[in-house]
Short mmCIF file of C-alpha atoms (C1' of nucleotides) in Angstrom, two decimals:
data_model
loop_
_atom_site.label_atom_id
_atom_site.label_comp_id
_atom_site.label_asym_id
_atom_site.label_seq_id
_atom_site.Cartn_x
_atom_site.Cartn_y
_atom_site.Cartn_z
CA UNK S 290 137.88 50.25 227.76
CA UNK S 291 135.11 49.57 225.35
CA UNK S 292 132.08 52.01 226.47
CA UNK S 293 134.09 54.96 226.64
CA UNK S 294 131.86 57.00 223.97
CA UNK S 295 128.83 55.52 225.47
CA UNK S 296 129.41 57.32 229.32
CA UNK S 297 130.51 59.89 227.83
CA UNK S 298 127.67 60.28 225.56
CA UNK S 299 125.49 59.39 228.64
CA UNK S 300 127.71 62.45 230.43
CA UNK S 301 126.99 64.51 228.51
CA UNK S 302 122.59 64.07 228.30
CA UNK S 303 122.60 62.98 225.12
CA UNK S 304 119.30 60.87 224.35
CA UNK S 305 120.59 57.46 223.95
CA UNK S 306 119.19 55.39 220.98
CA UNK S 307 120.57 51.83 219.65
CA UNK S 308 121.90 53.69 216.51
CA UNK S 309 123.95 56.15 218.90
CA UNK S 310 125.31 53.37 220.86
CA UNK S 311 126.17 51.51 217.75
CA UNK S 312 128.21 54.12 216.47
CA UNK S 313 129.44 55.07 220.13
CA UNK S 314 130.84 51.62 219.90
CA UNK S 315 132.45 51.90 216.34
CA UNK S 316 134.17 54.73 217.31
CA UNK S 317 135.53 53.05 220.49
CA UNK S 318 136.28 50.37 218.18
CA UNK S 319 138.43 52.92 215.69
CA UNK S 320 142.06 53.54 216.79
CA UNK S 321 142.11 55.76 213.16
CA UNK S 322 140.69 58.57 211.38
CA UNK S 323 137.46 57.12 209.72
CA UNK S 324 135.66 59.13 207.45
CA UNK S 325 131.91 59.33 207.33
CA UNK S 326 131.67 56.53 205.15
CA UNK S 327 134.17 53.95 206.61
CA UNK S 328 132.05 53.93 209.86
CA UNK S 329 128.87 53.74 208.36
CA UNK S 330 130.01 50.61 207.27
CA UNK S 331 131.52 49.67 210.47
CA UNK S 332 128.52 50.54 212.53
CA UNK S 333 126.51 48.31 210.30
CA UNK S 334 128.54 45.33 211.31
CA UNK S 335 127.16 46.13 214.91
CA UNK S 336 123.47 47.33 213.92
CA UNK S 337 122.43 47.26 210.03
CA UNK S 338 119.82 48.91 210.24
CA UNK S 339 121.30 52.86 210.83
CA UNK S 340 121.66 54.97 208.04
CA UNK S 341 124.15 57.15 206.49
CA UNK S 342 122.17 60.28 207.16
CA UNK S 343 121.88 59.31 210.97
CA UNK S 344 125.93 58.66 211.03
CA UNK S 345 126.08 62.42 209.72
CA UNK S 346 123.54 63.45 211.88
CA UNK S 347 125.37 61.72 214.79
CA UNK S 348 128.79 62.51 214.07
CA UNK S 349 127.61 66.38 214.38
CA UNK S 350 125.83 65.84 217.41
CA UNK S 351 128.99 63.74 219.00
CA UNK S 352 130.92 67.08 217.48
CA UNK S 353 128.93 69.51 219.42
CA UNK S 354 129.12 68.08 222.58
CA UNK S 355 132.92 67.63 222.23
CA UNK S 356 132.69 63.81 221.79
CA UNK S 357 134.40 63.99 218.19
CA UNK S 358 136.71 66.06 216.67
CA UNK S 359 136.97 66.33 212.64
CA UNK S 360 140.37 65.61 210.85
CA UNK S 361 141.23 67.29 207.48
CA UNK S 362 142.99 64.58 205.76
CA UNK S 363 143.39 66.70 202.74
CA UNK S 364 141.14 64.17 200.55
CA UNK S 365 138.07 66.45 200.12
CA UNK S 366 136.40 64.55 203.09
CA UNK S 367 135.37 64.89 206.86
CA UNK S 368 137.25 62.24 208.82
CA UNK S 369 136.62 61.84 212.57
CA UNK S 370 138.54 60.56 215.31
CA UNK S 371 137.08 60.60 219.50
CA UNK S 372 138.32 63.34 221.08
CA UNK S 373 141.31 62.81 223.24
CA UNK S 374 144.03 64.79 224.21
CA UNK S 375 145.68 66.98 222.28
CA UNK S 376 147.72 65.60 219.82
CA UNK S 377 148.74 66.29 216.17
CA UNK S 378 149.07 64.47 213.18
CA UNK S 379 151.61 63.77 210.81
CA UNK S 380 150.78 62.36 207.44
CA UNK S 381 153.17 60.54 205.52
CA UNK S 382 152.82 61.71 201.92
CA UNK S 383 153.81 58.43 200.11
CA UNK S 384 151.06 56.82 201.30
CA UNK S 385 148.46 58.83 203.06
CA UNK S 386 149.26 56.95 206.34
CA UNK S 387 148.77 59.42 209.46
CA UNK S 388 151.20 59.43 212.72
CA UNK S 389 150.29 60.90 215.70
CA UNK S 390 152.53 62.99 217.53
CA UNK S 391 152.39 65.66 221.08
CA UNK S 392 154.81 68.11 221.94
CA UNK S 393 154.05 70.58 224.45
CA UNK S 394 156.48 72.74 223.27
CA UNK S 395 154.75 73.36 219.82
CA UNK S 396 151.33 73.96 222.25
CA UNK S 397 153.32 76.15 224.37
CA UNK S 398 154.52 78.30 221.08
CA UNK S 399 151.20 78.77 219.27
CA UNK S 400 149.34 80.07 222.62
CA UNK S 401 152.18 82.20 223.18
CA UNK S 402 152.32 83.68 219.70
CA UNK S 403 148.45 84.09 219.53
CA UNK S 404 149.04 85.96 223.02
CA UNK S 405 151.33 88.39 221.51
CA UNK S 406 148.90 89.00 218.58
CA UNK S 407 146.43 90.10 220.84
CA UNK S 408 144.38 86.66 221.10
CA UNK S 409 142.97 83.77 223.31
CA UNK S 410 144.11 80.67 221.68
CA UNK S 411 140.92 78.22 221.42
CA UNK S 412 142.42 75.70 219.12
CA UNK S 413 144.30 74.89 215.83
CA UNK S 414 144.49 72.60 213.49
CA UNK S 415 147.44 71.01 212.41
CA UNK S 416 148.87 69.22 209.56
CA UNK S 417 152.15 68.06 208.97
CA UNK S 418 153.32 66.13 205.88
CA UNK S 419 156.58 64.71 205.12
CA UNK S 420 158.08 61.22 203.48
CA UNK S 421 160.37 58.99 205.00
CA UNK S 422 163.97 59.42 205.02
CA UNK S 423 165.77 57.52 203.43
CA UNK S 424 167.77 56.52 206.41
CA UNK S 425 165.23 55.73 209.10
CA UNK S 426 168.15 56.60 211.92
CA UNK S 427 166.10 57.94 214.94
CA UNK S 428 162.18 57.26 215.60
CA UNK S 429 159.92 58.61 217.85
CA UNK S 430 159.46 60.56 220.44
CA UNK S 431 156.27 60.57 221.82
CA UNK S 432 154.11 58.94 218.79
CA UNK S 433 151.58 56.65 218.51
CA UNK S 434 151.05 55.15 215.33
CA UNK S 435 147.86 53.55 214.58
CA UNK U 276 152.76 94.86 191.55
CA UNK U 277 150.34 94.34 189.62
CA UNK U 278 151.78 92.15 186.97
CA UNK U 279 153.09 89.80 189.33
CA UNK U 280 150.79 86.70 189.14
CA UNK U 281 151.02 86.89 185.00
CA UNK U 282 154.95 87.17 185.45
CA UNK U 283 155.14 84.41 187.21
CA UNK U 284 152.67 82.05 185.24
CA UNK U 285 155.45 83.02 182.36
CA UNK U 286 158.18 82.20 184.14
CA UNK U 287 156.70 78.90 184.87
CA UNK U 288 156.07 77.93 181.15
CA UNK U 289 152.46 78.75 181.24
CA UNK U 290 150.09 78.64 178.19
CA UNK U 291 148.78 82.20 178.34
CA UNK U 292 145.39 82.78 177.54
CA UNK U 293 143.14 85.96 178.29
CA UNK U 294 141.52 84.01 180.63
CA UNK U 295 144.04 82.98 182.86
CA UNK U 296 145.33 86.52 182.75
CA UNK U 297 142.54 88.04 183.58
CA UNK U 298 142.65 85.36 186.82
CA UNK U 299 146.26 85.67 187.81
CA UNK U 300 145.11 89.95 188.03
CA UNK U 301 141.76 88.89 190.27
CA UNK U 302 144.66 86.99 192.30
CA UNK U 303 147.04 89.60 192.10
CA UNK U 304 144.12 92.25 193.51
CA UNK U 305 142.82 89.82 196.34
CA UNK U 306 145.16 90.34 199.76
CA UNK U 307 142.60 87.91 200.96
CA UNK U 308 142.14 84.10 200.79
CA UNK U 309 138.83 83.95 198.35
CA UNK U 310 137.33 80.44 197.04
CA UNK U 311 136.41 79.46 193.68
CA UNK U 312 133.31 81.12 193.63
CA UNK U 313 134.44 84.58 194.83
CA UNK U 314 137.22 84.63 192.68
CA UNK U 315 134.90 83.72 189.62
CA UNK U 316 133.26 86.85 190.60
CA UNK U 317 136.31 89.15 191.28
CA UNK U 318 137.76 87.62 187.82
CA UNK U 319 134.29 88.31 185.74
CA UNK U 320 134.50 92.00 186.74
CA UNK U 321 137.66 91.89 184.33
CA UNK U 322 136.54 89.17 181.70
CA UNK U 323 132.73 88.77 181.67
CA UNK U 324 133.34 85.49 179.36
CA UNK U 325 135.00 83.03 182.27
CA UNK U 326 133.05 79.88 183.34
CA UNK U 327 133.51 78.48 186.83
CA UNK U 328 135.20 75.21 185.17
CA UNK U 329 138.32 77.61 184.17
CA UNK U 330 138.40 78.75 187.24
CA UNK U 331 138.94 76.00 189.00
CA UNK U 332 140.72 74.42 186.13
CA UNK U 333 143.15 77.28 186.31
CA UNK U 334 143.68 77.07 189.88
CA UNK U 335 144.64 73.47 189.87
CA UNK U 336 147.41 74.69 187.14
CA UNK U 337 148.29 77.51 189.09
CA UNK U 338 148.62 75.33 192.08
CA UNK U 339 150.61 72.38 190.36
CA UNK U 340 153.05 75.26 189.14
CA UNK U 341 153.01 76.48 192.91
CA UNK U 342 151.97 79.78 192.06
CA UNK U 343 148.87 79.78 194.06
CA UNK U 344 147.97 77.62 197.34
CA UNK U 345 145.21 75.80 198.78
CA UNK U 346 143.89 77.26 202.50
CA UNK U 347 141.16 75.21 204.21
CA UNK U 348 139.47 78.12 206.69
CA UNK U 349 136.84 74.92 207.78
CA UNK U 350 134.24 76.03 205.66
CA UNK U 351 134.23 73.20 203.33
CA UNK U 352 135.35 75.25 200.16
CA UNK U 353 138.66 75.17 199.08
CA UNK U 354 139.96 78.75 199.44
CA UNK U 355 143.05 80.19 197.55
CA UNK U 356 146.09 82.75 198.22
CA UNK U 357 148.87 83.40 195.79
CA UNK U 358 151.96 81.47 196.55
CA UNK U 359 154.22 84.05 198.65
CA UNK U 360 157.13 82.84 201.98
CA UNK U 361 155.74 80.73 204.19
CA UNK U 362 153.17 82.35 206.97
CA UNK U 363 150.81 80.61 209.31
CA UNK U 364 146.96 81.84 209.95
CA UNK U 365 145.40 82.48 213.29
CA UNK U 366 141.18 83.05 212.34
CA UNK U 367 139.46 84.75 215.04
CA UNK U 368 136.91 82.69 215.55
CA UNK U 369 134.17 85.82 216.17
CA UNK U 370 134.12 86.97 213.01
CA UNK U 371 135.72 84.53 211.01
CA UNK U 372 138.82 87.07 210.15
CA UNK U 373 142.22 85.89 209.39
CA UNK U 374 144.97 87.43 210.84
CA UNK U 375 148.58 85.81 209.03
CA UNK U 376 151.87 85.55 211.16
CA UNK U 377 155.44 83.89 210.79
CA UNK U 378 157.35 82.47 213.28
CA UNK U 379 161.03 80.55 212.14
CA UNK U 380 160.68 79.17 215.35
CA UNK U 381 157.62 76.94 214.73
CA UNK U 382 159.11 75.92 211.20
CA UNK U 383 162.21 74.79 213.35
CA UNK U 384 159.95 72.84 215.39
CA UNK U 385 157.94 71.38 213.02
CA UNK U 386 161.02 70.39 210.94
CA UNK U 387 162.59 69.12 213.91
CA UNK U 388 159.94 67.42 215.35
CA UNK U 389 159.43 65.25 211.76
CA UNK U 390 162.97 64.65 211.88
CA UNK U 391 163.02 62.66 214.84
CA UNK U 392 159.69 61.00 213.86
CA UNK U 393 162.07 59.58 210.85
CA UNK U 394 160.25 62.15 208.27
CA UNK U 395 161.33 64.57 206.20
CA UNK U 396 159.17 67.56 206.70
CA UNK U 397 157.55 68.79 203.07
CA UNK U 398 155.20 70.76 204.02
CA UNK U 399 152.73 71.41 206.51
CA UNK U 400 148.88 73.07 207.06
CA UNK U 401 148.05 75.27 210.09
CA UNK U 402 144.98 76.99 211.52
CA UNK U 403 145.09 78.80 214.92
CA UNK U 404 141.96 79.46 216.86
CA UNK U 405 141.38 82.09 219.25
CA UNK U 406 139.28 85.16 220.15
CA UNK U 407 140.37 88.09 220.86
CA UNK U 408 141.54 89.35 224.35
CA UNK U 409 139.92 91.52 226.32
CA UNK U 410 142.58 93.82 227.15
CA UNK U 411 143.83 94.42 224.14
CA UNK U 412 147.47 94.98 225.43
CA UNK U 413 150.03 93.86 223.20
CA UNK U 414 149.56 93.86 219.54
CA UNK U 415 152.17 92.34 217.11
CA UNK U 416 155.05 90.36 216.47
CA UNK U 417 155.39 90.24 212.52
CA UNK U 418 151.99 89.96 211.41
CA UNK U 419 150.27 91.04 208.13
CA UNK U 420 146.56 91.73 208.88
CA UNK U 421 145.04 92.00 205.26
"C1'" DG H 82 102.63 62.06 225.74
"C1'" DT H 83 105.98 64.65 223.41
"C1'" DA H 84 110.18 66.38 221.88
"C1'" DG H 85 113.67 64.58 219.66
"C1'" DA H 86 115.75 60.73 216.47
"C1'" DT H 87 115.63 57.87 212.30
"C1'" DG H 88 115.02 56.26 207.37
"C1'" DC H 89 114.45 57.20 202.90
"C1'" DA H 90 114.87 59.79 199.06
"C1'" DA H 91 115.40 64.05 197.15
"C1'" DA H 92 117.93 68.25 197.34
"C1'" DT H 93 122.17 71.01 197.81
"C1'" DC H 94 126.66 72.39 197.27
"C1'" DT H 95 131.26 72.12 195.63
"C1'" DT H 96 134.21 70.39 192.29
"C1'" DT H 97 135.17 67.55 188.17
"C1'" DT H 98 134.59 65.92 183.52
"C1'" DG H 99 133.09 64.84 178.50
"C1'" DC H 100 132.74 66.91 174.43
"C1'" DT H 101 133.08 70.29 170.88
"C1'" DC H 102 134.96 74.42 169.38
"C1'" DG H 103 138.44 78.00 169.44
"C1'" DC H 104 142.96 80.04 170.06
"C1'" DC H 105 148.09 80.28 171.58
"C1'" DC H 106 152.68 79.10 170.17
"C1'" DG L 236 148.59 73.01 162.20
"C1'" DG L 237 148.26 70.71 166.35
"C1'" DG L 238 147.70 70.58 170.88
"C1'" DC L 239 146.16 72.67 174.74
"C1'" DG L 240 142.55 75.68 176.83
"C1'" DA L 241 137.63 77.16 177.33
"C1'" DG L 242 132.53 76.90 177.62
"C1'" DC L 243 128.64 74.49 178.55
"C1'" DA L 244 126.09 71.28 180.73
"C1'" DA L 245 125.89 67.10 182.88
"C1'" DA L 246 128.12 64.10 186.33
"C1'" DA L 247 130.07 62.98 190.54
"C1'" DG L 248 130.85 62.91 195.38
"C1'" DA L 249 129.97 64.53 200.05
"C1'" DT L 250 126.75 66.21 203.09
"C1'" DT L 251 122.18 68.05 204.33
"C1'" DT L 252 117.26 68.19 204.60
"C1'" DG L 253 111.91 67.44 204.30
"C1'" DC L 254 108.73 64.52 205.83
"C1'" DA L 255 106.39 60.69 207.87
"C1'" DT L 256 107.25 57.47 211.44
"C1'" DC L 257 109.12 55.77 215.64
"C1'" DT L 258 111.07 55.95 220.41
"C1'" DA L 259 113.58 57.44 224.67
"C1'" DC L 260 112.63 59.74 228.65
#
DNA sequence: GTAGATGCAAATCTTTTGCTCGCCC
DNA sequence: GGGCGAGCAAAAGATTTGCATCTAC
């Protein structure tokens, strides 16, 4: 459960170097939405010597092959999480907090509107902010909370 | 509907200055989503005497007043589109274009969806991804292509 | 051995801010 | 008149890049 990134990176030919498979392991180790930053300093716990340059360079490699995907937080930076399946995120707006969510119906709508416009849907992006009610009645449905 | 961006900055209490008119008429002439820079273009073809600062100065005030809103097409700049109903973007990811659409039925979701997660939907951000089909056979729903 | 990866520091790019002056209400 | 807005230039913050060096394959 812990060298996930690392096979995959391996999977997918990617030269392997101690500074890769530190932050292979960080992300592993990251059940949120780190920014570029936050794992620099969380790789360094595993190997100090890696730079913030190679953590960019990295991250966009891990992007390329599919490894990573980028989440807009809406705070002017690049925040990554490993890819997994699809899933969407719900960010609570009192305190920046971010709540994961699926529903295969919402999947099922985009692909079929995009179809109807005349397009292949590839991807999307998807953002969805809201505060807490004020009576917290019913909860989840399918969430993971991290 | 022309005078619509200036209207509304009235309407809302706004401090008008020659600069900000000239910007709410670059906004009211883009059917586009330009960023800061473009629009500091489009706006010095009116008012030669406009720094970037006001620009993006003005668009935060715009944006606080909801007059104007924030579109992130993944480029890293903050892009901009006058405040009108609520509409979704699909960007065809060959050339970059975006295509706008509405669908209630996604809002429903989306609404619904936070509901049950114990949120109160306030608002949300959406990209759609896709290329275009190959047989281009149906075309349509209630889409704006600008 | 060699192409590709890293570190470091400098560069870039977007957006924000301090300060002084000018103009709207 | 007083406060808010604007211009300019410098600052700030995130990300990228040039270059010399090192290393996985």
């Amino acid at each position: 459960m812990d060298e996930m990134m690392l096979q995959k990176c391996i999977d997918a030919g990617l030269r392997m170097t101690s500074q890769r498979e530190a932050i292979a392991q960080a992300l592993d180790q990251s059940y949120d939405h780190p920014d570029a930053e936050l794992l620099y300093e969380r790789t360094n716990k595993i190997d100090s010597t890696i730079s913030l340059a190679t953590i960019y360079r990295t991250l966009g490699v891990f992007e390329r092959a599919g490894l990573v995907q980028k989440v807009d937080v809406g705070d002017g930076k690049s925040h990554y999480e490993t890819a997994r399946d699809q899933h969407e995120h719900l960010v609570d707006t009192e305190n920046g907090q971010i709540h994961e969510f699926k529903s295969e119906e919402l999947t099922a709508l985009l692909s079929q509107i995009a179809d109807k416009m005349g397009f292949e849907l590839t991807s999307h992006k998807l953002e969805v902010y809201g505060k807490k009610h004020g009576d917290v009645s019913c909860r989840c449905i399918q969430i993971k909370v991290y």
